[in-house]
Amino acid sequence: DTEVTQTPKHLVMGMTNKKSLKCEQHMGHRAMYWYKQKAKKPPELMFVYSYEKLSINESVPSRFSPECPNSSLLNLHLHALQPEDSALYLCASSQGGTGREQYFGPGTRLTVT
Amino acid sequence: GDSVTQMEGPVTLSEEACLTINCTYTATGYPSLFWYVQYPGEGLQLLLKATKADDKGSNKGFEATYRKETTSFHLEKGSVQVSDSAVYFCALSYNNAGNMLTFGGGTRLMVKP
């Protein structure tokens, strides 16, 4: 099973709302990632969790707050977003180590109004 | 720094035509190389990978060979189908913190019946 699941599939939120994106994997992977993807662009890395600890934050604004409650779950808490934050948010996981591929979820399409 | 360059699309082909999508990379060490595919409205799927020079990755009729001398990892398929229409991303990664991916810009492939 190489599945990464993400919920919700679509999300529309106002600039004053608070919402959360959820990601789950049951492959025993120790690294999990959040990416942001704008139309016709490659994914941009936001955060990396390794062994449930935040290891990389790519200078992401504080209105995005990641959380890793356990080794299978990854959340992204959203607050006071801007319209330019509208994008596809992708979660991925990896076993880690040399040449270890990342497995991506289907993404959450976020629209900020 | 490391970078990945792909041919710009869109690439438009007729069904059963041969496909080549060029990918070259700049790297200071010996990365692993990947091709990911993204179908409309979906996340990224790993298509194939190669972890060392002269390795050939293959999957679903697609192939790519890790060419260290030309720093290339071109994607090829002998006979494309309409269902191959998607965006293809070339990427590299090292065994570094978080096993991070560096993506190329993506190449959109459109296959017409």
mmCIF file of C-alpha atoms in Angstrom, chain A residues 30-71:
data_model
loop_
_atom_site.group_PDB
_atom_site.id
_atom_site.type_symbol
_atom_site.label_atom_id
_atom_site.label_comp_id
_atom_site.label_asym_id
_atom_site.label_seq_id
_atom_site.Cartn_x
_atom_site.Cartn_y
_atom_site.Cartn_z
ATOM 1 C CA ARG A 30 9.369 8.597 8.987
ATOM 2 C CA ALA A 31 9.451 11.764 6.890
ATOM 3 C CA MET A 32 6.402 13.808 5.903
ATOM 4 C CA TYR A 33 6.153 16.956 3.806
ATOM 5 C CA TRP A 34 3.823 19.815 2.954
ATOM 6 C CA TYR A 35 4.008 21.424 -0.482
ATOM 7 C CA LYS A 36 2.165 24.299 -2.119
ATOM 8 C CA GLN A 37 1.510 24.115 -5.843
ATOM 9 C CA LYS A 38 0.263 26.987 -7.972
ATOM 10 C CA ALA A 39 -1.176 26.412 -11.427
ATOM 11 C CA LYS A 40 1.328 25.355 -14.077
ATOM 12 C CA LYS A 41 4.186 25.320 -11.552
ATOM 13 C CA PRO A 42 6.071 22.557 -9.747
ATOM 14 C CA PRO A 43 5.362 21.958 -6.059
ATOM 15 C CA GLU A 44 7.134 24.279 -3.616
ATOM 16 C CA LEU A 45 8.309 22.771 -0.352
ATOM 17 C CA MET A 46 6.835 24.326 2.797
ATOM 18 C CA PHE A 47 7.681 22.025 5.715
ATOM 19 C CA VAL A 48 9.460 18.756 6.448
ATOM 20 C CA TYR A 49 8.873 16.557 9.471
ATOM 21 C CA SER A 50 11.405 13.874 10.282
ATOM 22 C CA TYR A 51 10.611 11.410 13.064
ATOM 23 C CA GLU A 52 7.692 13.634 14.096
ATOM 24 C CA LYS A 53 9.897 16.693 14.563
ATOM 25 C CA LEU A 54 9.894 19.748 12.344
ATOM 26 C CA SER A 55 13.224 19.676 10.527
ATOM 27 C CA ILE A 56 12.705 22.183 7.718
ATOM 28 C CA ASN A 57 10.566 25.321 7.474
ATOM 29 C CA GLU A 58 11.083 27.025 4.126
ATOM 30 C CA SER A 59 10.414 30.508 5.526
ATOM 31 C CA VAL A 60 6.680 29.958 5.421
ATOM 32 C CA PRO A 61 4.467 32.743 6.875
ATOM 33 C CA SER A 62 3.165 32.068 10.363
ATOM 34 C CA ARG A 63 -0.426 31.971 9.118
ATOM 35 C CA PHE A 64 0.486 28.386 8.133
ATOM 36 C CA SER A 65 1.112 26.197 11.171
ATOM 37 C CA PRO A 66 2.106 22.542 10.769
ATOM 38 C CA GLU A 67 1.554 19.826 13.326
ATOM 39 C CA CYS A 68 2.584 16.177 13.461
ATOM 40 C CA PRO A 69 0.489 14.464 16.180
ATOM 41 C CA ASN A 70 2.014 11.038 15.473
ATOM 42 C CA SER A 71 4.073 9.200 12.879
#
